[in-house]
Short mmCIF file of C-alpha atoms in Angstrom, two decimals:
data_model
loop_
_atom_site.label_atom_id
_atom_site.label_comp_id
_atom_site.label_asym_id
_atom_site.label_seq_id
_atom_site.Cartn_x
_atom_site.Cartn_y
_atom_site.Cartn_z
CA UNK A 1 -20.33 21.78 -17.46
CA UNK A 2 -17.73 20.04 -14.77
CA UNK A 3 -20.01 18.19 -12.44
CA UNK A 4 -16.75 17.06 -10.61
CA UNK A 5 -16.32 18.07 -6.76
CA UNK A 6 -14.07 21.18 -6.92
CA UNK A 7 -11.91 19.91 -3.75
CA UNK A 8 -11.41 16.51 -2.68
CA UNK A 9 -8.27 14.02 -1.16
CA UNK A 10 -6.82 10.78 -2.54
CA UNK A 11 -5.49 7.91 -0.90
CA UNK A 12 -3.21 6.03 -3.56
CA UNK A 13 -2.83 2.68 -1.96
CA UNK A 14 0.44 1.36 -3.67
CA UNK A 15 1.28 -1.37 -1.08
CA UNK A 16 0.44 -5.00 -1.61
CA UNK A 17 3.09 -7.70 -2.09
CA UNK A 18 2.67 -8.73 -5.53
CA UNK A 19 3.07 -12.25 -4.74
CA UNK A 20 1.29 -13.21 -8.05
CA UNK A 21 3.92 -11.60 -10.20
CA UNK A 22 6.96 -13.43 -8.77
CA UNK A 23 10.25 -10.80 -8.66
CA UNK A 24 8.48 -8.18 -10.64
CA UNK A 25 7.83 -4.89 -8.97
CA UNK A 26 4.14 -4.21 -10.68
CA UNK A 27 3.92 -0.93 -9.58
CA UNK A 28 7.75 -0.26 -11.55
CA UNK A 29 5.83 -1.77 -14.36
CA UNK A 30 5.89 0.68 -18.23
CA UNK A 31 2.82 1.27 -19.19
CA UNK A 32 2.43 3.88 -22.21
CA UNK A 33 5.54 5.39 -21.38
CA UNK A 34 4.99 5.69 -17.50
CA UNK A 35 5.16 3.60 -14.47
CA UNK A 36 1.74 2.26 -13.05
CA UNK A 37 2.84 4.68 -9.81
CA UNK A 38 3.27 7.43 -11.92
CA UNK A 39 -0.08 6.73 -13.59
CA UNK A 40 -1.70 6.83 -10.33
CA UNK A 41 -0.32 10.36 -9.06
CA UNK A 42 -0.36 12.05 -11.99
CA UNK A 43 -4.99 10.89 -11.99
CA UNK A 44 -4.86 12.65 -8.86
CA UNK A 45 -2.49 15.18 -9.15
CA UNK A 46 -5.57 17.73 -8.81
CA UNK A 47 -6.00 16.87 -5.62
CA UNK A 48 -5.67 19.05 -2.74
CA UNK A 49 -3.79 16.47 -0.65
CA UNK A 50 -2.42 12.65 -1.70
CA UNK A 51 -1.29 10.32 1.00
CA UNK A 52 0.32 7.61 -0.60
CA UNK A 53 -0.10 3.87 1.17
CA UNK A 54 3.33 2.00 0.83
CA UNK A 55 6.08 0.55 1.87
CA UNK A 56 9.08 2.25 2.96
CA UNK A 57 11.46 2.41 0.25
CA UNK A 58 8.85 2.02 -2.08
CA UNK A 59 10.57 2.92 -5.55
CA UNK A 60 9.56 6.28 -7.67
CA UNK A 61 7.35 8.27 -5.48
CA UNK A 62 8.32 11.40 -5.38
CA UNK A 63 10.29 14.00 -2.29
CA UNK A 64 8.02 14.64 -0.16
CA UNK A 65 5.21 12.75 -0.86
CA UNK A 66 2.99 11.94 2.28
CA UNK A 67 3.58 7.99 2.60
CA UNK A 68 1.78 5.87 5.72
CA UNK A 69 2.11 2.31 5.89
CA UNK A 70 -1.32 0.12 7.70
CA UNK A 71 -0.50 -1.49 10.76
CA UNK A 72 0.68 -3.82 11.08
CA UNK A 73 2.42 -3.91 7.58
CA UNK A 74 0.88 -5.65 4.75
CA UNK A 75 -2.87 -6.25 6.58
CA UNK A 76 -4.83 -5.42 3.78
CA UNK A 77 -6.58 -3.04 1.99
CA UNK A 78 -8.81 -1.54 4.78
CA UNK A 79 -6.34 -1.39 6.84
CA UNK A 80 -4.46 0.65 4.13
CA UNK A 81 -7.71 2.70 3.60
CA UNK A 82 -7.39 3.23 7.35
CA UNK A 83 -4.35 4.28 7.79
CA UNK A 84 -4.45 6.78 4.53
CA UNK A 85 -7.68 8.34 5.89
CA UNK A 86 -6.07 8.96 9.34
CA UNK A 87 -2.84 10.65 7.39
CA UNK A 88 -5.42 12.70 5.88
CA UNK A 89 -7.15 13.28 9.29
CA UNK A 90 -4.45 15.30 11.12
CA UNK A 91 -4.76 17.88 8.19
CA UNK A 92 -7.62 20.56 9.72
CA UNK A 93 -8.54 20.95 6.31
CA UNK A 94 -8.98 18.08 5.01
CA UNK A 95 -11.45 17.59 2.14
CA UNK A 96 -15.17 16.42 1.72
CA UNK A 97 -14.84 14.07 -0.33
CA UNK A 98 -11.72 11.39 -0.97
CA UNK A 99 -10.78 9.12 -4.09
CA UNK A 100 -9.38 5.62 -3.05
CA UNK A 101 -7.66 4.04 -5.99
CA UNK A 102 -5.15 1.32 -6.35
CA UNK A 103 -2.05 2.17 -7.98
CA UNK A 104 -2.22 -1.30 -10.44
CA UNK A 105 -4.29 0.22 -13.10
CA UNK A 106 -3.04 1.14 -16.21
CA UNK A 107 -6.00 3.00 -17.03
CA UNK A 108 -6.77 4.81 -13.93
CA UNK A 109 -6.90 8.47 -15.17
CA UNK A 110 -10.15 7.80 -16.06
CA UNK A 111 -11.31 5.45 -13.71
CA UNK A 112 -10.72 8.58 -11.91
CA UNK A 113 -12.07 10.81 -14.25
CA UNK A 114 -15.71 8.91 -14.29
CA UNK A 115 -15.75 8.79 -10.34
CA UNK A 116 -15.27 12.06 -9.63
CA UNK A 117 -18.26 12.74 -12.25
CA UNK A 118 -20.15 9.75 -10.68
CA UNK A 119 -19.93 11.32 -6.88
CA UNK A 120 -21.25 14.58 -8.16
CA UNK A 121 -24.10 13.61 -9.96
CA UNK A 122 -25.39 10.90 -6.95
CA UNK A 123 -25.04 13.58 -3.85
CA UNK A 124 -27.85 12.31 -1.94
CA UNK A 125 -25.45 9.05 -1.81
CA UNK A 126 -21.95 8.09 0.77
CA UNK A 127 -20.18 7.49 -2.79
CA UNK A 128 -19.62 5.78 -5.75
CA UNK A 129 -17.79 2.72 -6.58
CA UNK A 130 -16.57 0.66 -9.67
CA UNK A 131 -18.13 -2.11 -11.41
CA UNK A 132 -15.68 -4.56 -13.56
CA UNK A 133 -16.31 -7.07 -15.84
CA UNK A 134 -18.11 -9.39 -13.54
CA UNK A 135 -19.83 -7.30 -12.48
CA UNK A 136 -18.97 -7.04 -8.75
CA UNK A 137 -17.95 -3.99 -7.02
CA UNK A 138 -14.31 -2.94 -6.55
CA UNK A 139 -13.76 -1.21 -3.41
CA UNK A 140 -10.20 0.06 -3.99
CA UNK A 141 -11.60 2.15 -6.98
CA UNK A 142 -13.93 4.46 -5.62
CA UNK A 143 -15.13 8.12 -4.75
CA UNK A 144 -16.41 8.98 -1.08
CA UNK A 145 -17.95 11.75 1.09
CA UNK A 146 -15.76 10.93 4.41
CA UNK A 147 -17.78 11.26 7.05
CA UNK A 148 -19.53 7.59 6.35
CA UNK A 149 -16.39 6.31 5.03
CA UNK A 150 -14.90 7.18 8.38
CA UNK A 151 -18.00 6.42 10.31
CA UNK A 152 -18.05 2.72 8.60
CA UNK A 153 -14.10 2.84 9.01
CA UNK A 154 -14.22 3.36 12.98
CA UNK A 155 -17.44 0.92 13.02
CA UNK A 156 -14.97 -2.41 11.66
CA UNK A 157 -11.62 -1.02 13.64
CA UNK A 158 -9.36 -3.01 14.01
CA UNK A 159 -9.16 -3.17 10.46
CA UNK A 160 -6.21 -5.76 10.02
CA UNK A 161 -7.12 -8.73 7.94
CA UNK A 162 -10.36 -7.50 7.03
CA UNK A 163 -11.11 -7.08 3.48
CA UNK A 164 -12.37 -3.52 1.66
CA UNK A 165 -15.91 -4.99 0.54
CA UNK A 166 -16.58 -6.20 4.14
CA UNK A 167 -15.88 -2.64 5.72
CA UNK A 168 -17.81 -0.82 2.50
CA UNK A 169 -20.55 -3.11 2.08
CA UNK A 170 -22.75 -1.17 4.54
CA UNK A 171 -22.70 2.07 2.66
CA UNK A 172 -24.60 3.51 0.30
CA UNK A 173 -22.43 3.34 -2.95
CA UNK A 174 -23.41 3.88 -6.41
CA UNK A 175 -22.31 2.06 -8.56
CA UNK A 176 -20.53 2.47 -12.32
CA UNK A 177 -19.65 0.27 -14.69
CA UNK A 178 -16.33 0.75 -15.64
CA UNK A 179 -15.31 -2.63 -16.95
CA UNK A 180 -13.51 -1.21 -19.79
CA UNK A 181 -11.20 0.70 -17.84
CA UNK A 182 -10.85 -0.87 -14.46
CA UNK A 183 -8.34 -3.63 -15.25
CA UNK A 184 -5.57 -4.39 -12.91
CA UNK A 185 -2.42 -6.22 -13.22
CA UNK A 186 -2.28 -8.95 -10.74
CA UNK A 187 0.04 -11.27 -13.37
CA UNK A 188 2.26 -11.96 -15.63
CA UNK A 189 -0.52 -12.73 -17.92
CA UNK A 190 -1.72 -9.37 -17.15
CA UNK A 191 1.18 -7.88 -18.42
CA UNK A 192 1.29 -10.26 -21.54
CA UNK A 193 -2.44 -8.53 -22.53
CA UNK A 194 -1.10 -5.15 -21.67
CA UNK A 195 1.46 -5.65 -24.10
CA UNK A 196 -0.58 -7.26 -26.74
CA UNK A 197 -3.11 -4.31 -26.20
CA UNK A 198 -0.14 -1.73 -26.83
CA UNK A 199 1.17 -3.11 -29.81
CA UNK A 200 -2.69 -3.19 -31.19
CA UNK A 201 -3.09 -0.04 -30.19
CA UNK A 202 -0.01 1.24 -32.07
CA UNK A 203 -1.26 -0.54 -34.91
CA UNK A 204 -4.45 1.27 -34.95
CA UNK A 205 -2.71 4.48 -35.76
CA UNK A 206 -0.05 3.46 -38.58
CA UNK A 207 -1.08 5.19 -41.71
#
């Protein structure tokens, strides 16, 4: 049975500078045939509503997308988380619940997937959040009822500067490991493993 909340938002947050990768556009990065972007909309293309966090001019979102920059530009992710949870605000009907998910991982159709699942099966809870391989929370992959994300939100405002574990660390978050899924790609290392893990994967289904 589909334990997954039958209506909820997403904020795609698709904005950062990529200063670790030198000239390379991460987001513009291939992955599996795809651009990391791409990946990200199409995990929450179920959605009722997706505001996308990013630059203008931001390269392959699609017409008519709902795009919102944080103000001022480039203040970091709660400020992002902000600004795409106001966007979703002037809708009346806005959703329950609302995915936040950074648009740098490859396999984030199901980092999606297993928070959606997670949120449902912890509803006495304000969310659920991901776990990577050190086993520290990642705030930018996560699954929330909005009124405390808003509540905690409005609590921190202004929200420039201020980090996404310092304006979620007073909620009440489950958490789930998803270490072997919730890689990002912050450099060109990154992209060297991707690769290596593509052409292993490929290799795993010859013959």
């Amino acid at each position: 049975m589909d334990t997954a909340p039958r209506a909820y938002d997403a904020i795609v947050l698709a904005g950062g500078r990529s200063a670790r990768m030198g000239d390379v556009d991460k987001l513009q990065v291939v992955v599996d045939g795809a651009t990391l972007l791409t990946h990200a909309l199409a995990a929450v293309a179920d959605a009722r509503r997706v505001v996308v966090v990013a630059p203008d001019g931001t390269a392959g979102l699609p017409s008519g997308v709902d795009r919102v920059q944080e103000e001022p530009p480039f203040s970091g992710p709660a400020a992002a988380m902000g600004a795409g949870l106001t966007a979703l605000r002037r809708h009346g009907d806005a959703a329950d619940h609302v995915v936040v998910v950074a648009a740098d991982v490859p396999r984030i159709g199901d980092v999606v997937d297993a928070l959606l699942t997670g949120l449902a099966a912890h509803p006495g809870r304000d969310g659920v959040v991901a776990s990577g391989v050190d086993g520290r929370r990642q705030p930018l992959l996560a699954a929330h009822r909005v009124a405390p994300l808003r509540a905690a939100l409005d609590a921190h405002a202004p929200l420039a500067h201020l980090s996404a574990t310092r304006v979620t660390s007073g909620l009440d978050l489950a958490e789930i490991d998803l270490a072997e899924v919730a890689d990002d790609v912050d450099t060109p290392d990154d992209l060297d493993r991707l690769a290596r893990r593509g052409d292993h994967d490929e290799g795993d289904h010859d013959g």
